[in-house]
Coordinates of C-alpha atoms in Angstrom, one line a residue:
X1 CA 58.3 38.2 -4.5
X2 CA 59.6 34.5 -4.3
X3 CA 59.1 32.3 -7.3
X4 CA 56.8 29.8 -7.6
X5 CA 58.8 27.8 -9.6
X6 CA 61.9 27.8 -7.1
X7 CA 60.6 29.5 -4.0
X8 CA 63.6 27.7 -2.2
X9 CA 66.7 29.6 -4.4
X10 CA 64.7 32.9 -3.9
X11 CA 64.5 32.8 -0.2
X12 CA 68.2 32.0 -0.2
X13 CA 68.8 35.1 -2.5
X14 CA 67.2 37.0 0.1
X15 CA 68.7 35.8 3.2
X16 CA 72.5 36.2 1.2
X17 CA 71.5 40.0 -0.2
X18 CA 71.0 38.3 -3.5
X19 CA 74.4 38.9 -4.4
X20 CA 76.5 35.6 -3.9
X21 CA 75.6 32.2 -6.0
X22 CA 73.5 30.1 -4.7
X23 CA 74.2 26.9 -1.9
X24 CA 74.3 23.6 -3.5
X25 CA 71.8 21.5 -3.9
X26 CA 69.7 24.4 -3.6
X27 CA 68.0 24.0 -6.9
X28 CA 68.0 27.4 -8.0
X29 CA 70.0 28.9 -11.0
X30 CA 73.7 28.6 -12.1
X31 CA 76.1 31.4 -10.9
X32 CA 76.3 32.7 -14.8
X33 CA 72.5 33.1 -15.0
X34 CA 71.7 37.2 -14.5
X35 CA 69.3 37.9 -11.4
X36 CA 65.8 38.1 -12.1
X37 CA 64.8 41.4 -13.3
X38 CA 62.8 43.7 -10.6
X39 CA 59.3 42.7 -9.7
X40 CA 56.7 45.7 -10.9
X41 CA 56.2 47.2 -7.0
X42 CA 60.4 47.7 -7.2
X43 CA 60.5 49.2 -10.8
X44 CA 57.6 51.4 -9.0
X45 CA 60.1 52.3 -6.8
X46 CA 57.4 50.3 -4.0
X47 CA 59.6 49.1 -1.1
X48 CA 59.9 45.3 -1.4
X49 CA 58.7 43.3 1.7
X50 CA 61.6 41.2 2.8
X51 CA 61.4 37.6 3.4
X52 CA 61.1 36.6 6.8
X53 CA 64.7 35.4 8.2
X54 CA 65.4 31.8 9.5
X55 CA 68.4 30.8 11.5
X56 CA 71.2 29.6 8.7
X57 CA 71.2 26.0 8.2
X58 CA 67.2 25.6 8.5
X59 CA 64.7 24.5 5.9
X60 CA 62.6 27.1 5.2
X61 CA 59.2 27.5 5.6
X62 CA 56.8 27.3 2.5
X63 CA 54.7 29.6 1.8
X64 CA 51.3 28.7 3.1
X65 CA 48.2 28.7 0.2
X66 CA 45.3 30.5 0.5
X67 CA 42.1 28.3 1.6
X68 CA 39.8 28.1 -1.5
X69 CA 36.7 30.0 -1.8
X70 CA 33.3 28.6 -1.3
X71 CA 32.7 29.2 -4.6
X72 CA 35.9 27.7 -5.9
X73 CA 35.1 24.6 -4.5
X74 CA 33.4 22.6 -7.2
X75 CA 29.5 21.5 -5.8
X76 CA 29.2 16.7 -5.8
X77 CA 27.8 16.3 -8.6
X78 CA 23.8 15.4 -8.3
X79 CA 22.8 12.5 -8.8
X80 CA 20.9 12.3 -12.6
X81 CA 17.3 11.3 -12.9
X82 CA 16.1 8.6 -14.9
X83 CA 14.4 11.0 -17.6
X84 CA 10.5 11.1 -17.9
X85 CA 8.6 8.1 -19.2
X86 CA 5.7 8.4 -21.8
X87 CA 2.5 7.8 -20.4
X88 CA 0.5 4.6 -21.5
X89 CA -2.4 3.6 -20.9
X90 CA -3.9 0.4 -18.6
X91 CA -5.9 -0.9 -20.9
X92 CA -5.5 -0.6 -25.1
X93 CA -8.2 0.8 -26.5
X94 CA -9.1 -2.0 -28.8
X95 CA -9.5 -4.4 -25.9
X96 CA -11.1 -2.1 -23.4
X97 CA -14.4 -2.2 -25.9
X98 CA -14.8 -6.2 -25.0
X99 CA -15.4 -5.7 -21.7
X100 CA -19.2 -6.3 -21.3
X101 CA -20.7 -4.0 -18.4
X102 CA -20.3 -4.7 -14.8
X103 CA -22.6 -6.5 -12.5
X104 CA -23.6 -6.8 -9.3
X105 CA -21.8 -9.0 -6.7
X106 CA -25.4 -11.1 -5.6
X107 CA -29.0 -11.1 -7.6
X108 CA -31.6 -9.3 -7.2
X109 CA -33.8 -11.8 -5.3
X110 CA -30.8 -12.6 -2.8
X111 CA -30.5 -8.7 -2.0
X112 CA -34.3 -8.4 -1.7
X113 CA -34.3 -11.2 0.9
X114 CA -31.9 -10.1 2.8
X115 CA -33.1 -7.0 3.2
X116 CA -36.6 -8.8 4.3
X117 CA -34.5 -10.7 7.0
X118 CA -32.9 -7.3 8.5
X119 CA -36.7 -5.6 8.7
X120 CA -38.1 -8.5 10.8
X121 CA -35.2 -9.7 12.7
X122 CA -33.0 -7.7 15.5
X123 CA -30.1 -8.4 12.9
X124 CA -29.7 -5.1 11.6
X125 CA -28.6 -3.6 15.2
X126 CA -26.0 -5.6 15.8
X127 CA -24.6 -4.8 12.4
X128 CA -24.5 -1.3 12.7
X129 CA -22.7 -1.9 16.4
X130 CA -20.3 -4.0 14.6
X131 CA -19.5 -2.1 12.1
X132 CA -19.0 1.2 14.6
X133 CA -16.5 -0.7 16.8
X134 CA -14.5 -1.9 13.4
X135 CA -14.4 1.8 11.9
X136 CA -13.0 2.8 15.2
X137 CA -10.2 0.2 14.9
X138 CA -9.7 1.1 11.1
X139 CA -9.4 5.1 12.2
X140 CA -6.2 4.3 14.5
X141 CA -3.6 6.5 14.3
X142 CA -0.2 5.8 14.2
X143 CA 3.2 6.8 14.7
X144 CA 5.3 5.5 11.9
X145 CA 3.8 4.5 8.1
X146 CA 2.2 0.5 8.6
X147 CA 3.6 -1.5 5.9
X148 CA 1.0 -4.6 4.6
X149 CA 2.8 -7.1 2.2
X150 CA 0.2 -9.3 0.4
X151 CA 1.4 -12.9 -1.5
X152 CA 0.1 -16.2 -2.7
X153 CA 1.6 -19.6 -3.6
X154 CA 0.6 -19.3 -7.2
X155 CA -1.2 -17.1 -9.4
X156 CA -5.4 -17.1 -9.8
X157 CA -5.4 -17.0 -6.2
X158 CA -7.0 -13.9 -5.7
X159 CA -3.8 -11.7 -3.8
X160 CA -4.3 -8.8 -6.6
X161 CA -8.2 -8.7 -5.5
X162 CA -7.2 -8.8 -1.8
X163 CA -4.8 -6.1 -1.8
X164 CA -7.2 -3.8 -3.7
X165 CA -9.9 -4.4 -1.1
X166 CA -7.6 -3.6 1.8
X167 CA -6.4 -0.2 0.0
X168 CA -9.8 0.8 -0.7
X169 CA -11.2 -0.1 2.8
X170 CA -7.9 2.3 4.8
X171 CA -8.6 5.1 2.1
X172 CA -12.4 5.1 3.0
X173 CA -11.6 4.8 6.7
X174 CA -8.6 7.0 7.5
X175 CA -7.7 10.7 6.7
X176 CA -4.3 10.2 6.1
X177 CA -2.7 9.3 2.7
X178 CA -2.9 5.7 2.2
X179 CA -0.9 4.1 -0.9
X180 CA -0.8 0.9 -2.9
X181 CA 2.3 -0.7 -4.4
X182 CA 2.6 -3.3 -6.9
X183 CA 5.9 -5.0 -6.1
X184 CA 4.8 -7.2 -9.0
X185 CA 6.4 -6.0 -12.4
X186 CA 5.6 -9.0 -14.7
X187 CA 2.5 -7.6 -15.9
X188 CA 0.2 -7.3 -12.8
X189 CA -3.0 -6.2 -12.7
X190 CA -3.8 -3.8 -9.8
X191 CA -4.0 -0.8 -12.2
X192 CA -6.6 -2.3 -13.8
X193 CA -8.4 -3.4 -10.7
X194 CA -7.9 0.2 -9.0
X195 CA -9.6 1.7 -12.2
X196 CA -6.2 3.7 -13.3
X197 CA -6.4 5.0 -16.8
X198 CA -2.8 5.9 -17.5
X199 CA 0.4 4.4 -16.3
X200 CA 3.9 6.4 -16.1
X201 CA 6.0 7.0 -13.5
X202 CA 7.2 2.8 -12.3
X203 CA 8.3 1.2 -8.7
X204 CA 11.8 0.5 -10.1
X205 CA 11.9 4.5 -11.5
X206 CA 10.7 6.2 -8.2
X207 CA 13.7 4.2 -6.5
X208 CA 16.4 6.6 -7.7
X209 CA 14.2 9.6 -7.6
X210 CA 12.9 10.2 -4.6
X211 CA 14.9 12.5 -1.9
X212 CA 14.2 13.1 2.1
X213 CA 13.7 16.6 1.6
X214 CA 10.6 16.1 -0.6
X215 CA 7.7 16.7 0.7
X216 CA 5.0 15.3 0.1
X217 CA 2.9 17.2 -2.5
X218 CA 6.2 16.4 -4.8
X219 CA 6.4 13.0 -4.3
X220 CA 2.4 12.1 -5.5
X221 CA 3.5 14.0 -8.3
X222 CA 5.2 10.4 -9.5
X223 CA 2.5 8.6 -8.4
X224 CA -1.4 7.3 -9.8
X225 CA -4.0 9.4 -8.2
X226 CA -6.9 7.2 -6.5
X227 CA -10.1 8.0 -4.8
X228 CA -10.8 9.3 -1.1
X229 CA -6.8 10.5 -0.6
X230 CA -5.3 6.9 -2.1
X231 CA -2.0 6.6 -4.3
X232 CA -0.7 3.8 -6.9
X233 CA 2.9 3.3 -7.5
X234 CA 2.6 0.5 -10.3
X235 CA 5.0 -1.9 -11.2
X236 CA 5.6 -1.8 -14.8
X237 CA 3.8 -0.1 -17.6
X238 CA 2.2 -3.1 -19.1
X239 CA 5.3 -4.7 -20.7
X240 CA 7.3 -7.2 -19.4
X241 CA 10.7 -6.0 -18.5
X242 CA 13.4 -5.9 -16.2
X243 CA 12.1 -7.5 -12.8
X244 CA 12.3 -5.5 -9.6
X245 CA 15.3 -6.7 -7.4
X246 CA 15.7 -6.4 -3.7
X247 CA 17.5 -3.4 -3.2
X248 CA 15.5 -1.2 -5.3
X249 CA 12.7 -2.3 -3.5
X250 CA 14.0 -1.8 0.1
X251 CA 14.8 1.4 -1.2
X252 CA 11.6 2.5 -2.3
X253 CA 10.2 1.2 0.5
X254 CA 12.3 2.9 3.2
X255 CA 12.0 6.6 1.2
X256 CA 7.8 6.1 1.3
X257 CA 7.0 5.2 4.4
X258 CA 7.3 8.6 6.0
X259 CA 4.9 9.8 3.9
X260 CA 1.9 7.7 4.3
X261 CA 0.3 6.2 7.1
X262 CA -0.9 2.6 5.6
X263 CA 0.7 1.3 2.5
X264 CA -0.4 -2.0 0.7
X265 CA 1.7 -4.1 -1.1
X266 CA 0.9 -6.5 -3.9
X267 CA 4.1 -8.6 -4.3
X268 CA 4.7 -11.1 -6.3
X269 CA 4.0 -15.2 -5.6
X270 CA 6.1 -16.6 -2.9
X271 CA 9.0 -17.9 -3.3
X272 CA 10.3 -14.8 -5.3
X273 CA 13.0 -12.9 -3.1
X274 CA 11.5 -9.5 -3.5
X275 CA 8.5 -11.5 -1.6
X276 CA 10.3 -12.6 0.8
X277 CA 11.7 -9.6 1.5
X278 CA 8.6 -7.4 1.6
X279 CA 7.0 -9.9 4.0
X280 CA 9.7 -9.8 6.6
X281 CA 10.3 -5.9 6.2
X282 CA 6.2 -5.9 6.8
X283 CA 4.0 -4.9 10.1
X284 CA 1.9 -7.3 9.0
X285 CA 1.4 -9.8 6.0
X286 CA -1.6 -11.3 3.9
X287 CA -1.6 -14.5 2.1
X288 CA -4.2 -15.0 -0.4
X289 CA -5.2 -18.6 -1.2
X290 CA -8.1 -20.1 -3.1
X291 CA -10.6 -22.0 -1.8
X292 CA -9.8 -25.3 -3.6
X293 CA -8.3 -28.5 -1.9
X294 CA -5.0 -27.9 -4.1
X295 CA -5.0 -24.0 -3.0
X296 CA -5.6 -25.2 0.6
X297 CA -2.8 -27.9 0.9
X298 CA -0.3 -25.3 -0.7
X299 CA -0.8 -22.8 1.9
X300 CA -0.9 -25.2 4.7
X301 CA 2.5 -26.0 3.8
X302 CA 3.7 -22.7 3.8
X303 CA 2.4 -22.0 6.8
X304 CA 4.5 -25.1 8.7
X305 CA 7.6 -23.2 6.9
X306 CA 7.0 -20.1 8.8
X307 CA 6.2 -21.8 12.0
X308 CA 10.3 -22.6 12.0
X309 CA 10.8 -18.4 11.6
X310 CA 10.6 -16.2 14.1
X311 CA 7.2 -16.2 16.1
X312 CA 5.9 -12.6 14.9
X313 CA 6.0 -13.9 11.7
X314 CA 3.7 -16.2 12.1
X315 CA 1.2 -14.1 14.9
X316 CA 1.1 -11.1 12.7
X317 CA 0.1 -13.1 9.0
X318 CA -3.4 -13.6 8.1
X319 CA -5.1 -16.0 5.2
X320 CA -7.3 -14.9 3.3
X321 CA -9.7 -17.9 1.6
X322 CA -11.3 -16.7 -1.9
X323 CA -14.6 -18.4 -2.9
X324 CA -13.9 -18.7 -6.7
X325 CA -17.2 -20.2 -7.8
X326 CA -20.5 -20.1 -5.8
X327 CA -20.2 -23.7 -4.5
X328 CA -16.8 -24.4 -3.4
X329 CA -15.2 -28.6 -3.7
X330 CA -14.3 -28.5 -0.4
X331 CA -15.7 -27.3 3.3
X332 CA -14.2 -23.6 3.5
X333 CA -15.0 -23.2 7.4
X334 CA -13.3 -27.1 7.8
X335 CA -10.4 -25.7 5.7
X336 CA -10.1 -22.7 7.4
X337 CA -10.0 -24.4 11.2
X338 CA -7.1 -26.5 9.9
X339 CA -5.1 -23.8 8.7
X340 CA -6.0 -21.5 12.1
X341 CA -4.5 -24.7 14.0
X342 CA -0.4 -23.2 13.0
X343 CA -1.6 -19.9 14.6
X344 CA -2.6 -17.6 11.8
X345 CA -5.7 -15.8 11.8
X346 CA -8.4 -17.2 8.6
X347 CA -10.8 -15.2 6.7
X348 CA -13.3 -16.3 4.4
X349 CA -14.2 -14.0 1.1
X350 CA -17.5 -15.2 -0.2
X351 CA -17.6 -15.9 -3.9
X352 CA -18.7 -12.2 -5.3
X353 CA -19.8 -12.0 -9.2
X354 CA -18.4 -8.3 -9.6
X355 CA -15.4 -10.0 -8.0
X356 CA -15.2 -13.0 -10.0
X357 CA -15.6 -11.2 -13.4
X358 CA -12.3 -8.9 -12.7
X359 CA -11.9 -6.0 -13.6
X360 CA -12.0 -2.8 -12.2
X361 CA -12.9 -3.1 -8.5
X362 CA -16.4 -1.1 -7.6
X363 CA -17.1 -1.2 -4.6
X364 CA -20.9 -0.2 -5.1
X365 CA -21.4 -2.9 -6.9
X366 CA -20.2 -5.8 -4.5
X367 CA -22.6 -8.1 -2.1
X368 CA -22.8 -7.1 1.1
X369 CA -21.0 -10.0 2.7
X370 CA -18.3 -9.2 0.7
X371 CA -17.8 -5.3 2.0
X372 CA -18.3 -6.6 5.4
X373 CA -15.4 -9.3 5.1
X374 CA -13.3 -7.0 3.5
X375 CA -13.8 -4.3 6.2
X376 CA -13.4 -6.7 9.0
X377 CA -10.0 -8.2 7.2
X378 CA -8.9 -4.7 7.0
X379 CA -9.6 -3.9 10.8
X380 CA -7.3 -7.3 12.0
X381 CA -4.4 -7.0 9.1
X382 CA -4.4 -3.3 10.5
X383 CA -4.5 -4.1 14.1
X384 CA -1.8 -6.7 13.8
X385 CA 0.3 -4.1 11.9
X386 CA 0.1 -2.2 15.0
X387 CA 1.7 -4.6 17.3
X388 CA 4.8 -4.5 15.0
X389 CA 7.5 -1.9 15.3

């Protein structure tokens, strides 16, 4: 059989009987080298299988290689997973005894005279009709995952408490999985308003995990379970670290969305890039701001910035006004009218004392006003969201 190590000089040794010396510049052996001894199938006494022939004066032909084997073929490497964090929990223990217990969002005698008012007034039918027709807009479905990007200007303004209202009114409302992100890593706080015990699995970690042929099941097996079907992907595990840049959000982002139909995100204060980017990656987009002449002006400003973007950015963003104390320094519905003028849609969020306190977020335990401006925020973000490919 031809050498592998001078295939050429054996071919020739066939072609010439393998009795003459080889052509120059042939490569093979000197004349005073002895043949090769006899392959095993000729000491056998096997009949050898010639060489095919080729006209004299041609290059041969090499011998063609056998195609590797499937399993010769080494498998990509897989890509390796960022090994499994150590739970911790949301709140230490030694500071979680401090916390005095929660009260409810209005007194006793404001609750009692209310319900008075709805007894002896036609009131209470026209709630109920209202509340019917914003369920019904709440229940929509959709066809691709809604994405809801919530910001401030500044921190204290209430975007932590806005974003966990709006996740807890789609979880109530709709059937299919809703999540909450916190796309704030510098110590944010919707774990501890969502009432989540233990933290793990991080935003910045689930960006290098998650595959397209997960299903679903797998993929809330990195997240914070919630009530009535709701998820938390937090942001960091209560230490300051290593911020969250664009592309491992966009990332994150993108691998989630087929998964659940609503997701809320609390981002960080605008003008941080990863905020920037969530809000124009958004459906639809929430900007919290408190009801104080300082948090007014701030937004108002913002608001002429986005007015120079393109106009669904504007037509699909919605402020949200936070009553801080009971008796707001300026006129919140005079406030509100000015910022409505550059096109966004207002709402007002009555000063709450379970609110106000922080927290974790019961919903029980807030004044009615409040659930029924959180529902009907909810019911618009979600509607605009739908307008939006």
């Amino acid at each position: 059989m031809p050498n592998g190590d001078n295939w050429q000089g054996d071919v020739l040794r066939d072609l010439r009987g393998a009795s003459g010396p080889p052509a120059a510049g042939t490569g093979g052996p000197p004349a005073s080298v002895p043949p090769a001894p006899p392959s095993t199938a000729q000491a056998a006494g096997t009949e050898r299988i010639p060489a095919p022939t080729q006209p004299p004066g041609t290059a041969p032909t090499p011998t063609p290689q056998q195609a590797p084997t499937p399993q010769q073929i080494p498998a990509p490497p897989r890509p390796r997973r960022p090994s499994a964090p150590d739970s911790r929990a949301v709140v230490d223990s030694a500071l979680s005894g401090t916390a005095r217990r929660p009260q409810r969002g209005e007194p006793v005698a404001v609750r009692v005279a209310r319900a008075v008012r709805r007894i002896v007034s036609s009131s209470s039918a026209r709630e109920v009709a209202e509340l019917t027709r914003t369920a019904e807009a709440l229940q929509q479905p959709v066809t691709t995952g809604r994405q809801i990007a919530v910001t401030s200007i500044r921190g204290g303004a209430g975007k932590t408490t806005v974003a966990a209202l709006l996740g807890t009114a789609y979880a109530h409302y709709r059937q299919d999985p809703v999540l909450l992100v916190e796309a704030d890593p510098a110590l944010g706080s919707l774990p501890l308003r969502l009432g989540a015990e233990t933290l793990r699995w991080t935003t910045a970690d689930l960006a290098d995990i998650v595959e397209p042929q997960m299903s679903l099941l797998d993929v809330t097996g990195y997240l914070v379970q919630l009530p009535e079907n709701a998820w938390l992907l937090p942001g960091s595990q209560g230490q300051i670290g290593a911020m969250l840049d664009t592309s491992t959000y966009e990332r994150v982002m993108v691998a989630l969305r087929r998964y659940f139909g609503v997701t809320v995100v609390d981002c960080e204060t605008l003008p941080a890039e990863v905020a920037r980017v969530a809000l124009s990656a958004s459906q639809a987009r929430v900007l919290a701001a408190p009801a104080t002449l300082d948090g007014v002006t701030s937004t108002y400003a913002v608001l002429q910035w986005m007015q120079g973007l393109p106009r669904h950015m504007i037509e699909g963003t919605v402020v949200v006004l936070s009553s801080t104390v009971a008796r707001p320094g300026i006129d919140v519905e005079a406030a509100a009218e000015k910022l409505r003028s550059t096109g966004v849609g207002v709402h007002v969020l009555p000063y709450d004392r379970h609110l106000a306190a922080g927290g974790v977020l019961r919903t029980e335990l807030l004044a009615r006003p409040t659930r029924l401006a959180a529902t009907r925020l909810a019911a618009e973000v979600f509607q605009l969201s739908q307008k939006r490919r």
